[in-house]
């Protein structure tokens, strides 16, 4: 059972909203099923070439390669009108194709598949906003940016920020920081400037 | 040493390689250059080198030599290098690598950095690949960040804490003590939902949720008209956990759930996502019956949705409650059965499982019609599941014996290759139990055999029946099927075809041989041919039967009499004897003395009687059970 300590004050004030919380105890077993957890996300082209891979579970390189290979094969074998969800091993796989890229997430048994589709969609929107009409080439040539954006949106497999604006603002600030830090250092040659994306 | 090629040029070079070999060449050259660069002192190009290495790694080439470079770059004071360094750590280092421990100190330092973006890099990396040791070391830092930092970092620290608690359960208590303050941003609530192990009570959550559902429009958090669906789903998830097994909590959230269920717009996927989570919550907590009915109706609506995804998840959810809310789910049986005809294999599978769960005594006939037509057109991977499901359902709810036998025969003709092994003995037992239908059964099986001898289980059962009830076949009278002129020759022809067909498996041939033996007393020639067969089992049988002709002809008629009704799982005293018998039999296959040895052993087991004379009664019982075992392929 789950004990609540009645030690909180709730004041709702539009547009501000403060919640003060006290402490409480939850049964241990609850922690692990508490929240949505994505196990990994893969982006790959229609030819099966990997464009991005983000793993939120510890696996050896060999295992990752094996999973990637099998999953890519399975997803590519699906016909266009088929369901976006499939069961694979003991995971649920949610995938969606955007133009020439497949976005594929593995979630756990308890998780909501439809909201995962929304998460994928949100990530694509973020990429689109950042790169301006994103296409596969953007993700190929600026893969590290794609990772940075993903890391601002998802943390440890969970969505950390639901506002598109805030995510993009954070990325912008981080990029500026990178530029400023570079300028503060010794001046670079023009060629190196171009090389740095 | 070649100068370092900027990242994008390298990518272009790799992509323009026309063959795998060329690509490998380009990559090897680049890796050599990168390695050389790593060995050099700091030259300002470290971040692109590592980025290049990470690209190469993504293509599947080895990149272990970059691990130490990641560690070094994380420790660098430059933000650009830190950024790529942490990215490299998340890609190349995982908790199984020893090098991952080396970054613990750097992460610790970065967590206390004055710049929030550097802090966020450290938090992100820890949450992604932090091992248990790292988590233990850094937990106090995370705790500190949870208490006293800006909201940007607090969010990340909270998620990091979730990861830590997942890895090291004991640290959960450390984090529950932290008080949390969360402020809003310009238009709307801040995202606070992951601080779930703090005491959000149900009323709190209800308030927040109500605010989301009713209040105004915030363009920033809005997705297709639903305010912050991610937060809504989170809150519903937490309500589910709080309400499980808890009456009071479930009562407190009843109204809210009803409100969300009715007010959420379900035209887009995102609305359906929220509805889905609501339904899952309602079904999991101790909700009142009205609310449950509402939830099941929502699922019913989902079943009629055009979107295949929605239909799929509706069936998944219905599957979970078909045990508890059987009647509610029965109402949607028609739609579910229609989904059997969907194009998508996943949807088909779900529909199959649900249909099998919905079979009951009242709808057995119509459901079976649907299931049988599904069986004939279903994808191969679902066949055996369908077949066993049909058998189970038929066993439990068969309205009549004849229907039962018909159904099983139908399955065997359609999907004979996919049924389980125990189907054959089960069917044989069923047939022996329905003595009034022997004639009908044997006629039907004979006809089936005439048309197709490729389905092994069917052929086996047919052979057995013909062997047992062949005389009924020959008399030709059966009220239920049209009379067919069958003579002994036809029957033997059929059996011979089975024996000689390349499609018949050895066990099928065994059945056919036994049947042949049973039917006729004049076909020793066929039997002797099999005395030198390569298959051991067949050879053994042939030789034994031959011996039966040669030495024990006086017993042959008695031995080959019709079988008695088989009791299910009979635990007779014959059990041990049959097992022992099978052991001795396997010792020397194919020798003519063997039958004689068998008889000796029989007598030993029976308590040391004289070898001759043998009272036919005793031997009869014994060998009869042995034959039983051999024929039905099942050990009692």
mmCIF file of N, CA, C and O in Angstrom, chain B residues 483-574:
data_model
loop_
_atom_site.group_PDB
_atom_site.id
_atom_site.type_symbol
_atom_site.label_atom_id
_atom_site.label_comp_id
_atom_site.label_asym_id
_atom_site.label_seq_id
_atom_site.Cartn_x
_atom_site.Cartn_y
_atom_site.Cartn_z
ATOM 1 N N UNK B 483 -24.121 -43.916 -49.472
ATOM 2 C CA UNK B 483 -23.447 -45.218 -49.533
ATOM 3 C C UNK B 483 -22.415 -45.221 -50.641
ATOM 4 O O UNK B 483 -22.589 -44.622 -51.697
ATOM 5 N N UNK B 484 -21.330 -45.862 -50.336
ATOM 6 C CA UNK B 484 -20.233 -45.930 -51.303
ATOM 7 C C UNK B 484 -19.835 -47.382 -51.433
ATOM 8 O O UNK B 484 -19.745 -48.091 -50.435
ATOM 9 N N UNK B 485 -19.608 -47.799 -52.628
ATOM 10 C CA UNK B 485 -19.242 -49.186 -52.798
ATOM 11 C C UNK B 485 -17.778 -49.367 -52.498
ATOM 12 O O UNK B 485 -16.912 -48.890 -53.225
ATOM 13 N N UNK B 486 -17.536 -50.018 -51.410
ATOM 14 C CA UNK B 486 -16.138 -50.214 -51.026
ATOM 15 C C UNK B 486 -15.863 -51.703 -50.942
ATOM 16 O O UNK B 486 -16.580 -52.439 -50.298
ATOM 17 N N UNK B 487 -14.867 -52.133 -51.630
ATOM 18 C CA UNK B 487 -14.490 -53.527 -51.489
ATOM 19 C C UNK B 487 -13.155 -53.619 -50.785
ATOM 20 O O UNK B 487 -12.459 -52.625 -50.624
ATOM 21 N N UNK B 488 -12.827 -54.855 -50.420
ATOM 22 C CA UNK B 488 -11.564 -55.033 -49.694
ATOM 23 C C UNK B 488 -10.383 -54.543 -50.509
ATOM 24 O O UNK B 488 -9.449 -53.953 -49.992
ATOM 25 N N UNK B 489 -10.459 -54.771 -51.786
ATOM 26 C CA UNK B 489 -9.326 -54.374 -52.613
ATOM 27 C C UNK B 489 -9.111 -52.871 -52.592
ATOM 28 O O UNK B 489 -7.976 -52.399 -52.507
ATOM 29 N N UNK B 490 -10.194 -52.130 -52.669
ATOM 30 C CA UNK B 490 -10.061 -50.671 -52.632
ATOM 31 C C UNK B 490 -9.376 -50.227 -51.361
ATOM 32 O O UNK B 490 -8.476 -49.395 -51.356
ATOM 33 N N UNK B 491 -9.845 -50.835 -50.275
ATOM 34 C CA UNK B 491 -9.295 -50.426 -48.972
ATOM 35 C C UNK B 491 -7.803 -50.735 -48.920
ATOM 36 O O UNK B 491 -6.984 -49.910 -48.523
ATOM 37 N N UNK B 492 -7.472 -51.946 -49.357
ATOM 38 C CA UNK B 492 -6.055 -52.310 -49.317
ATOM 39 C C UNK B 492 -5.234 -51.437 -50.255
ATOM 40 O O UNK B 492 -4.098 -51.079 -49.958
ATOM 41 N N UNK B 493 -5.830 -51.085 -51.362
ATOM 42 C CA UNK B 493 -5.132 -50.203 -52.297
ATOM 43 C C UNK B 493 -4.790 -48.893 -51.633
ATOM 44 O O UNK B 493 -3.669 -48.393 -51.757
ATOM 45 N N UNK B 494 -5.803 -48.362 -50.960
ATOM 46 C CA UNK B 494 -5.570 -47.076 -50.286
ATOM 47 C C UNK B 494 -4.431 -47.202 -49.288
ATOM 48 O O UNK B 494 -3.515 -46.374 -49.246
ATOM 49 N N UNK B 495 -4.474 -48.264 -48.508
ATOM 50 C CA UNK B 495 -3.421 -48.423 -47.495
ATOM 51 C C UNK B 495 -2.060 -48.614 -48.147
ATOM 52 O O UNK B 495 -1.046 -48.096 -47.684
ATOM 53 N N UNK B 496 -2.086 -49.316 -49.259
ATOM 54 C CA UNK B 496 -0.801 -49.539 -49.935
ATOM 55 C C UNK B 496 -0.263 -48.224 -50.485
ATOM 56 O O UNK B 496 0.940 -47.960 -50.422
ATOM 57 N N UNK B 497 -1.178 -47.403 -50.998
ATOM 58 C CA UNK B 497 -0.737 -46.098 -51.500
ATOM 59 C C UNK B 497 -0.081 -45.293 -50.391
ATOM 60 O O UNK B 497 0.964 -44.682 -50.592
ATOM 61 N N UNK B 498 -0.722 -45.351 -49.242
ATOM 62 C CA UNK B 498 -0.137 -44.613 -48.108
ATOM 63 C C UNK B 498 1.251 -45.148 -47.788
ATOM 64 O O UNK B 498 2.199 -44.408 -47.576
ATOM 65 N N UNK B 499 1.357 -46.474 -47.769
ATOM 66 C CA UNK B 499 2.645 -47.079 -47.423
ATOM 67 C C UNK B 499 3.739 -46.694 -48.399
ATOM 68 O O UNK B 499 4.878 -46.475 -48.027
ATOM 69 N N UNK B 500 3.359 -46.621 -49.674
ATOM 70 C CA UNK B 500 4.390 -46.411 -50.663
ATOM 71 C C UNK B 500 4.636 -44.937 -50.969
ATOM 72 O O UNK B 500 5.631 -44.601 -51.580
ATOM 73 N N UNK B 501 3.739 -44.087 -50.533
ATOM 74 C CA UNK B 501 3.896 -42.679 -50.898
ATOM 75 C C UNK B 501 5.122 -42.076 -50.228
ATOM 76 O O UNK B 501 5.411 -42.333 -49.070
ATOM 77 N N UNK B 502 5.818 -41.227 -50.975
ATOM 78 C CA UNK B 502 6.996 -40.576 -50.394
ATOM 79 C C UNK B 502 6.600 -39.493 -49.412
ATOM 80 O O UNK B 502 7.424 -38.960 -48.700
ATOM 81 N N UNK B 503 5.326 -39.137 -49.427
ATOM 82 C CA UNK B 503 4.913 -38.084 -48.507
ATOM 83 C C UNK B 503 4.679 -38.605 -47.097
ATOM 84 O O UNK B 503 4.589 -37.833 -46.157
ATOM 85 N N UNK B 504 4.555 -39.931 -46.966
ATOM 86 C CA UNK B 504 4.213 -40.467 -45.645
ATOM 87 C C UNK B 504 5.436 -40.535 -44.753
ATOM 88 O O UNK B 504 6.487 -41.017 -45.152
ATOM 89 N N UNK B 505 5.250 -40.090 -43.541
ATOM 90 C CA UNK B 505 6.365 -40.170 -42.595
ATOM 91 C C UNK B 505 6.454 -41.595 -42.042
ATOM 92 O O UNK B 505 5.498 -42.361 -42.166
ATOM 93 N N UNK B 506 7.561 -41.954 -41.416
ATOM 94 C CA UNK B 506 7.703 -43.310 -40.872
ATOM 95 C C UNK B 506 6.584 -43.682 -39.899
ATOM 96 O O UNK B 506 6.087 -44.802 -39.931
ATOM 97 N N UNK B 507 6.176 -42.768 -39.055
ATOM 98 C CA UNK B 507 5.123 -43.130 -38.107
ATOM 99 C C UNK B 507 3.802 -43.362 -38.821
ATOM 100 O O UNK B 507 3.028 -44.236 -38.445
ATOM 101 N N UNK B 508 3.564 -42.599 -39.880
ATOM 102 C CA UNK B 508 2.349 -42.827 -40.659
ATOM 103 C C UNK B 508 2.378 -44.215 -41.287
ATOM 104 O O UNK B 508 1.380 -44.932 -41.300
ATOM 105 N N UNK B 509 3.542 -44.554 -41.791
ATOM 106 C CA UNK B 509 3.675 -45.879 -42.396
ATOM 107 C C UNK B 509 3.419 -46.950 -41.353
ATOM 108 O O UNK B 509 2.831 -47.987 -41.642
ATOM 109 N N UNK B 510 3.875 -46.662 -40.121
ATOM 110 C CA UNK B 510 3.625 -47.608 -39.038
ATOM 111 C C UNK B 510 2.136 -47.833 -38.848
ATOM 112 O O UNK B 510 1.658 -48.971 -38.723
ATOM 113 N N UNK B 511 1.409 -46.714 -38.827
ATOM 114 C CA UNK B 511 -0.047 -46.812 -38.690
ATOM 115 C C UNK B 511 -0.647 -47.637 -39.816
ATOM 116 O O UNK B 511 -1.505 -48.497 -39.597
ATOM 117 N N UNK B 512 -0.193 -47.347 -41.029
ATOM 118 C CA UNK B 512 -0.770 -48.021 -42.194
ATOM 119 C C UNK B 512 -0.471 -49.520 -42.148
ATOM 120 O O UNK B 512 -1.331 -50.348 -42.455
ATOM 121 N N UNK B 513 0.720 -49.821 -41.730
ATOM 122 C CA UNK B 513 1.120 -51.231 -41.669
ATOM 123 C C UNK B 513 0.271 -51.980 -40.653
ATOM 124 O O UNK B 513 -0.235 -53.083 -40.909
ATOM 125 N N UNK B 514 0.104 -51.370 -39.516
ATOM 126 C CA UNK B 514 -0.716 -52.004 -38.477
ATOM 127 C C UNK B 514 -2.136 -52.196 -38.956
ATOM 128 O O UNK B 514 -2.758 -53.239 -38.723
ATOM 129 N N UNK B 515 -2.641 -51.173 -39.620
ATOM 130 C CA UNK B 515 -4.017 -51.260 -40.126
ATOM 131 C C UNK B 515 -4.149 -52.389 -41.127
ATOM 132 O O UNK B 515 -5.117 -53.161 -41.101
ATOM 133 N N UNK B 516 -3.153 -52.440 -41.998
ATOM 134 C CA UNK B 516 -3.168 -53.502 -43.006
ATOM 135 C C UNK B 516 -3.178 -54.863 -42.329
ATOM 136 O O UNK B 516 -3.926 -55.778 -42.714
ATOM 137 N N UNK B 517 -2.342 -54.978 -41.351
ATOM 138 C CA UNK B 517 -2.245 -56.226 -40.607
ATOM 139 C C UNK B 517 -3.582 -56.616 -40.027
ATOM 140 O O UNK B 517 -4.019 -57.769 -40.078
ATOM 141 N N UNK B 518 -4.213 -55.594 -39.462
ATOM 142 C CA UNK B 518 -5.484 -55.850 -38.818
ATOM 143 C C UNK B 518 -6.535 -56.300 -39.812
ATOM 144 O O UNK B 518 -7.402 -57.099 -39.498
ATOM 145 N N UNK B 519 -6.482 -55.744 -40.959
ATOM 146 C CA UNK B 519 -7.571 -55.977 -41.908
ATOM 147 C C UNK B 519 -7.535 -57.359 -42.525
ATOM 148 O O UNK B 519 -8.534 -57.980 -42.775
ATOM 149 N N UNK B 520 -6.392 -57.755 -42.816
ATOM 150 C CA UNK B 520 -6.394 -58.937 -43.661
ATOM 151 C C UNK B 520 -5.523 -60.028 -43.091
ATOM 152 O O UNK B 520 -4.584 -59.788 -42.368
ATOM 153 N N UNK B 521 -5.833 -61.183 -43.398
ATOM 154 C CA UNK B 521 -4.990 -62.279 -42.961
ATOM 155 C C UNK B 521 -4.200 -62.857 -44.114
ATOM 156 O O UNK B 521 -3.516 -63.841 -43.963
ATOM 157 N N UNK B 522 -4.298 -62.189 -45.224
ATOM 158 C CA UNK B 522 -3.678 -62.822 -46.379
ATOM 159 C C UNK B 522 -2.583 -61.982 -47.007
ATOM 160 O O UNK B 522 -2.181 -62.248 -48.128
ATOM 161 N N UNK B 523 -2.123 -61.024 -46.337
ATOM 162 C CA UNK B 523 -1.138 -60.174 -47.013
ATOM 163 C C UNK B 523 0.219 -60.192 -46.339
ATOM 164 O O UNK B 523 0.871 -59.190 -46.161
ATOM 165 N N UNK B 524 0.648 -61.384 -46.015
ATOM 166 C CA UNK B 524 1.975 -61.543 -45.418
ATOM 167 C C UNK B 524 3.065 -60.969 -46.300
ATOM 168 O O UNK B 524 4.094 -60.513 -45.834
ATOM 169 N N UNK B 525 2.835 -61.025 -47.578
ATOM 170 C CA UNK B 525 3.882 -60.572 -48.494
ATOM 171 C C UNK B 525 4.235 -59.113 -48.256
ATOM 172 O O UNK B 525 5.401 -58.738 -48.212
ATOM 173 N N UNK B 526 3.222 -58.284 -48.095
ATOM 174 C CA UNK B 526 3.514 -56.851 -47.833
ATOM 175 C C UNK B 526 4.321 -56.717 -46.559
ATOM 176 O O UNK B 526 5.294 -55.986 -46.495
ATOM 177 N N UNK B 527 3.862 -57.485 -45.582
ATOM 178 C CA UNK B 527 4.519 -57.351 -44.281
ATOM 179 C C UNK B 527 5.976 -57.806 -44.365
ATOM 180 O O UNK B 527 6.865 -57.198 -43.801
ATOM 181 N N UNK B 528 6.217 -58.907 -45.093
ATOM 182 C CA UNK B 528 7.603 -59.397 -45.142
ATOM 183 C C UNK B 528 8.521 -58.417 -45.843
ATOM 184 O O UNK B 528 9.684 -58.304 -45.500
ATOM 185 N N UNK B 529 7.992 -57.707 -46.829
ATOM 186 C CA UNK B 529 8.834 -56.722 -47.517
ATOM 187 C C UNK B 529 9.415 -55.757 -46.497
ATOM 188 O O UNK B 529 10.583 -55.408 -46.540
ATOM 189 N N UNK B 530 8.590 -55.354 -45.571
ATOM 190 C CA UNK B 530 9.053 -54.381 -44.579
ATOM 191 C C UNK B 530 9.951 -54.980 -43.527
ATOM 192 O O UNK B 530 10.467 -54.273 -42.678
ATOM 193 N N UNK B 531 10.150 -56.314 -43.595
ATOM 194 C CA UNK B 531 11.080 -56.934 -42.669
ATOM 195 C C UNK B 531 12.520 -56.524 -42.915
ATOM 196 O O UNK B 531 13.384 -56.682 -42.066
ATOM 197 N N UNK B 532 12.790 -55.980 -44.091
ATOM 198 C CA UNK B 532 14.148 -55.515 -44.334
ATOM 199 C C UNK B 532 14.178 -54.018 -44.613
ATOM 200 O O UNK B 532 15.046 -53.517 -45.303
ATOM 201 N N UNK B 533 13.235 -53.331 -44.026
ATOM 202 C CA UNK B 533 13.170 -51.890 -44.249
ATOM 203 C C UNK B 533 14.279 -51.176 -43.481
ATOM 204 O O UNK B 533 14.744 -51.650 -42.457
ATOM 205 N N UNK B 534 14.688 -50.040 -43.994
ATOM 206 C CA UNK B 534 15.765 -49.300 -43.325
ATOM 207 C C UNK B 534 15.289 -48.711 -41.998
ATOM 208 O O UNK B 534 16.038 -48.663 -41.035
ATOM 209 N N UNK B 535 14.044 -48.286 -41.976
ATOM 210 C CA UNK B 535 13.549 -47.677 -40.744
ATOM 211 C C UNK B 535 13.401 -48.743 -39.677
ATOM 212 O O UNK B 535 12.733 -49.746 -39.870
ATOM 213 N N UNK B 536 14.001 -48.521 -38.546
ATOM 214 C CA UNK B 536 14.059 -49.534 -37.492
ATOM 215 C C UNK B 536 12.683 -49.894 -36.965
ATOM 216 O O UNK B 536 12.348 -51.055 -36.759
ATOM 217 N N UNK B 537 11.892 -48.865 -36.782
ATOM 218 C CA UNK B 537 10.565 -49.073 -36.189
ATOM 219 C C UNK B 537 9.718 -49.962 -37.107
ATOM 220 O O UNK B 537 9.087 -50.908 -36.666
ATOM 221 N N UNK B 538 9.751 -49.622 -38.410
ATOM 222 C CA UNK B 538 8.970 -50.406 -39.367
ATOM 223 C C UNK B 538 9.470 -51.837 -39.453
ATOM 224 O O UNK B 538 8.695 -52.792 -39.507
ATOM 225 N N UNK B 539 10.785 -51.952 -39.445
ATOM 226 C CA UNK B 539 11.378 -53.277 -39.563
ATOM 227 C C UNK B 539 10.953 -54.149 -38.399
ATOM 228 O O UNK B 539 10.553 -55.291 -38.542
ATOM 229 N N UNK B 540 11.009 -53.530 -37.241
ATOM 230 C CA UNK B 540 10.655 -54.283 -36.045
ATOM 231 C C UNK B 540 9.215 -54.753 -36.102
ATOM 232 O O UNK B 540 8.900 -55.913 -35.820
ATOM 233 N N UNK B 541 8.342 -53.837 -36.469
ATOM 234 C CA UNK B 541 6.932 -54.210 -36.540
ATOM 235 C C UNK B 541 6.723 -55.327 -37.551
ATOM 236 O O UNK B 541 6.012 -56.304 -37.293
ATOM 237 N N UNK B 542 7.341 -55.158 -38.720
ATOM 238 C CA UNK B 542 7.138 -56.143 -39.785
ATOM 239 C C UNK B 542 7.581 -57.522 -39.322
ATOM 240 O O UNK B 542 6.882 -58.525 -39.524
ATOM 241 N N UNK B 543 8.721 -57.526 -38.673
ATOM 242 C CA UNK B 543 9.248 -58.828 -38.238
ATOM 243 C C UNK B 543 8.341 -59.443 -37.176
ATOM 244 O O UNK B 543 8.045 -60.647 -37.191
ATOM 245 N N UNK B 544 7.875 -58.620 -36.275
ATOM 246 C CA UNK B 544 6.984 -59.143 -35.227
ATOM 247 C C UNK B 544 5.723 -59.709 -35.833
ATOM 248 O O UNK B 544 5.247 -60.782 -35.452
ATOM 249 N N UNK B 545 5.181 -58.936 -36.780
ATOM 250 C CA UNK B 545 3.922 -59.413 -37.387
ATOM 251 C C UNK B 545 4.151 -60.693 -38.174
ATOM 252 O O UNK B 545 3.309 -61.588 -38.193
ATOM 253 N N UNK B 546 5.290 -60.740 -38.811
ATOM 254 C CA UNK B 546 5.636 -61.967 -39.539
ATOM 255 C C UNK B 546 5.700 -63.152 -38.596
ATOM 256 O O UNK B 546 5.174 -64.233 -38.884
ATOM 257 N N UNK B 547 6.321 -62.915 -37.473
ATOM 258 C CA UNK B 547 6.416 -63.965 -36.461
ATOM 259 C C UNK B 547 5.034 -64.392 -36.012
ATOM 260 O O UNK B 547 4.763 -65.567 -35.771
ATOM 261 N N UNK B 548 4.176 -63.390 -35.923
ATOM 262 C CA UNK B 548 2.794 -63.665 -35.530
ATOM 263 C C UNK B 548 2.162 -64.630 -36.522
ATOM 264 O O UNK B 548 1.413 -65.524 -36.164
ATOM 265 N N UNK B 549 2.478 -64.432 -37.803
ATOM 266 C CA UNK B 549 1.972 -65.357 -38.821
ATOM 267 C C UNK B 549 2.607 -66.732 -38.662
ATOM 268 O O UNK B 549 1.949 -67.756 -38.723
ATOM 269 N N UNK B 550 3.935 -66.683 -38.499
ATOM 270 C CA UNK B 550 4.674 -67.954 -38.549
ATOM 271 C C UNK B 550 4.434 -68.807 -37.326
ATOM 272 O O UNK B 550 3.991 -69.929 -37.416
ATOM 273 N N UNK B 551 4.775 -68.248 -36.170
ATOM 274 C CA UNK B 551 4.807 -69.106 -34.991
ATOM 275 C C UNK B 551 3.521 -69.062 -34.180
ATOM 276 O O UNK B 551 3.192 -69.990 -33.488
ATOM 277 N N UNK B 552 2.878 -67.950 -34.203
ATOM 278 C CA UNK B 552 1.751 -67.809 -33.278
ATOM 279 C C UNK B 552 0.457 -67.604 -34.020
ATOM 280 O O UNK B 552 -0.381 -66.808 -33.634
ATOM 281 N N UNK B 553 0.343 -68.317 -35.092
ATOM 282 C CA UNK B 553 -0.836 -68.124 -35.926
ATOM 283 C C UNK B 553 -2.120 -68.405 -35.165
ATOM 284 O O UNK B 553 -3.149 -67.800 -35.410
ATOM 285 N N UNK B 554 -2.017 -69.311 -34.211
ATOM 286 C CA UNK B 554 -3.228 -69.636 -33.463
ATOM 287 C C UNK B 554 -3.681 -68.456 -32.600
ATOM 288 O O UNK B 554 -4.816 -68.350 -32.216
ATOM 289 N N UNK B 555 -2.736 -67.580 -32.321
ATOM 290 C CA UNK B 555 -3.113 -66.433 -31.468
ATOM 291 C C UNK B 555 -3.472 -65.205 -32.271
ATOM 292 O O UNK B 555 -4.010 -64.239 -31.753
ATOM 293 N N UNK B 556 -3.175 -65.297 -33.563
ATOM 294 C CA UNK B 556 -3.284 -64.068 -34.357
ATOM 295 C C UNK B 556 -4.677 -63.479 -34.330
ATOM 296 O O UNK B 556 -4.867 -62.271 -34.153
ATOM 297 N N UNK B 557 -5.664 -64.319 -34.465
ATOM 298 C CA UNK B 557 -7.037 -63.790 -34.500
ATOM 299 C C UNK B 557 -7.357 -63.082 -33.191
ATOM 300 O O UNK B 557 -7.944 -61.992 -33.176
ATOM 301 N N UNK B 558 -6.940 -63.706 -32.099
ATOM 302 C CA UNK B 558 -7.221 -63.100 -30.784
ATOM 303 C C UNK B 558 -6.469 -61.784 -30.609
ATOM 304 O O UNK B 558 -7.024 -60.798 -30.139
ATOM 305 N N UNK B 559 -5.213 -61.828 -31.018
ATOM 306 C CA UNK B 559 -4.401 -60.616 -30.832
ATOM 307 C C UNK B 559 -4.944 -59.441 -31.623
ATOM 308 O O UNK B 559 -4.926 -58.303 -31.177
ATOM 309 N N UNK B 560 -5.459 -59.730 -32.788
ATOM 310 C CA UNK B 560 -5.854 -58.625 -33.666
ATOM 311 C C UNK B 560 -7.325 -58.306 -33.575
ATOM 312 O O UNK B 560 -7.897 -57.699 -34.467
ATOM 313 N N UNK B 561 -7.907 -58.681 -32.496
ATOM 314 C CA UNK B 561 -9.315 -58.312 -32.316
ATOM 315 C C UNK B 561 -9.465 -56.812 -32.135
ATOM 316 O O UNK B 561 -8.495 -56.100 -31.890
ATOM 317 N N UNK B 562 -10.716 -56.408 -32.188
ATOM 318 C CA UNK B 562 -10.960 -54.967 -32.059
ATOM 319 C C UNK B 562 -10.549 -54.451 -30.681
ATOM 320 O O UNK B 562 -10.650 -55.147 -29.692
ATOM 321 N N UNK B 563 -10.108 -53.202 -30.639
ATOM 322 C CA UNK B 563 -9.641 -52.581 -29.408
ATOM 323 C C UNK B 563 -10.802 -52.238 -28.478
ATOM 324 O O UNK B 563 -11.846 -51.828 -28.941
ATOM 325 N N UNK B 564 -10.568 -52.310 -27.180
ATOM 326 C CA UNK B 564 -11.606 -51.836 -26.255
ATOM 327 C C UNK B 564 -11.570 -50.314 -26.191
ATOM 328 O O UNK B 564 -10.642 -49.707 -26.715
ATOM 329 N N UNK B 565 -12.561 -49.781 -25.521
ATOM 330 C CA UNK B 565 -12.598 -48.315 -25.369
ATOM 331 C C UNK B 565 -11.401 -47.874 -24.536
ATOM 332 O O UNK B 565 -11.114 -48.442 -23.505
ATOM 333 N N UNK B 566 -10.728 -46.830 -24.986
ATOM 334 C CA UNK B 566 -9.529 -46.373 -24.279
ATOM 335 C C UNK B 566 -9.940 -45.412 -23.173
ATOM 336 O O UNK B 566 -10.653 -44.454 -23.397
ATOM 337 N N UNK B 567 -9.462 -45.735 -21.951
ATOM 338 C CA UNK B 567 -9.722 -44.813 -20.843
ATOM 339 C C UNK B 567 -8.688 -43.713 -20.885
ATOM 340 O O UNK B 567 -7.536 -43.956 -21.173
ATOM 341 N N UNK B 568 -9.097 -42.541 -20.542
ATOM 342 C CA UNK B 568 -8.135 -41.441 -20.514
ATOM 343 C C UNK B 568 -7.218 -41.612 -19.328
ATOM 344 O O UNK B 568 -7.658 -41.770 -18.216
ATOM 345 N N UNK B 569 -5.894 -41.543 -19.543
ATOM 346 C CA UNK B 569 -4.911 -41.577 -18.445
ATOM 347 C C UNK B 569 -5.137 -42.691 -17.455
ATOM 348 O O UNK B 569 -5.162 -42.477 -16.259
ATOM 349 N N UNK B 570 -5.337 -43.880 -17.981
ATOM 350 C CA UNK B 570 -5.581 -44.985 -17.048
ATOM 351 C C UNK B 570 -4.289 -45.352 -16.337
ATOM 352 O O UNK B 570 -3.234 -45.488 -16.960
ATOM 353 N N UNK B 571 -4.361 -45.478 -15.039
ATOM 354 C CA UNK B 571 -3.167 -45.820 -14.264
ATOM 355 C C UNK B 571 -3.235 -47.286 -13.855
ATOM 356 O O UNK B 571 -3.265 -47.620 -12.687
ATOM 357 N N UNK B 572 -3.360 -48.128 -14.822
ATOM 358 C CA UNK B 572 -3.474 -49.556 -14.491
ATOM 359 C C UNK B 572 -2.136 -50.159 -14.142
ATOM 360 O O UNK B 572 -1.088 -49.557 -14.288
ATOM 361 N N UNK B 573 -2.136 -51.363 -13.678
ATOM 362 C CA UNK B 573 -0.901 -52.034 -13.325
ATOM 363 C C UNK B 573 -0.093 -52.339 -14.571
ATOM 364 O O UNK B 573 1.075 -52.669 -14.489
ATOM 365 N N UNK B 574 -0.756 -52.269 -15.700
ATOM 366 C CA UNK B 574 -0.045 -52.545 -16.941
ATOM 367 C C UNK B 574 0.953 -51.436 -17.262
ATOM 368 O O UNK B 574 1.825 -51.585 -18.077
#
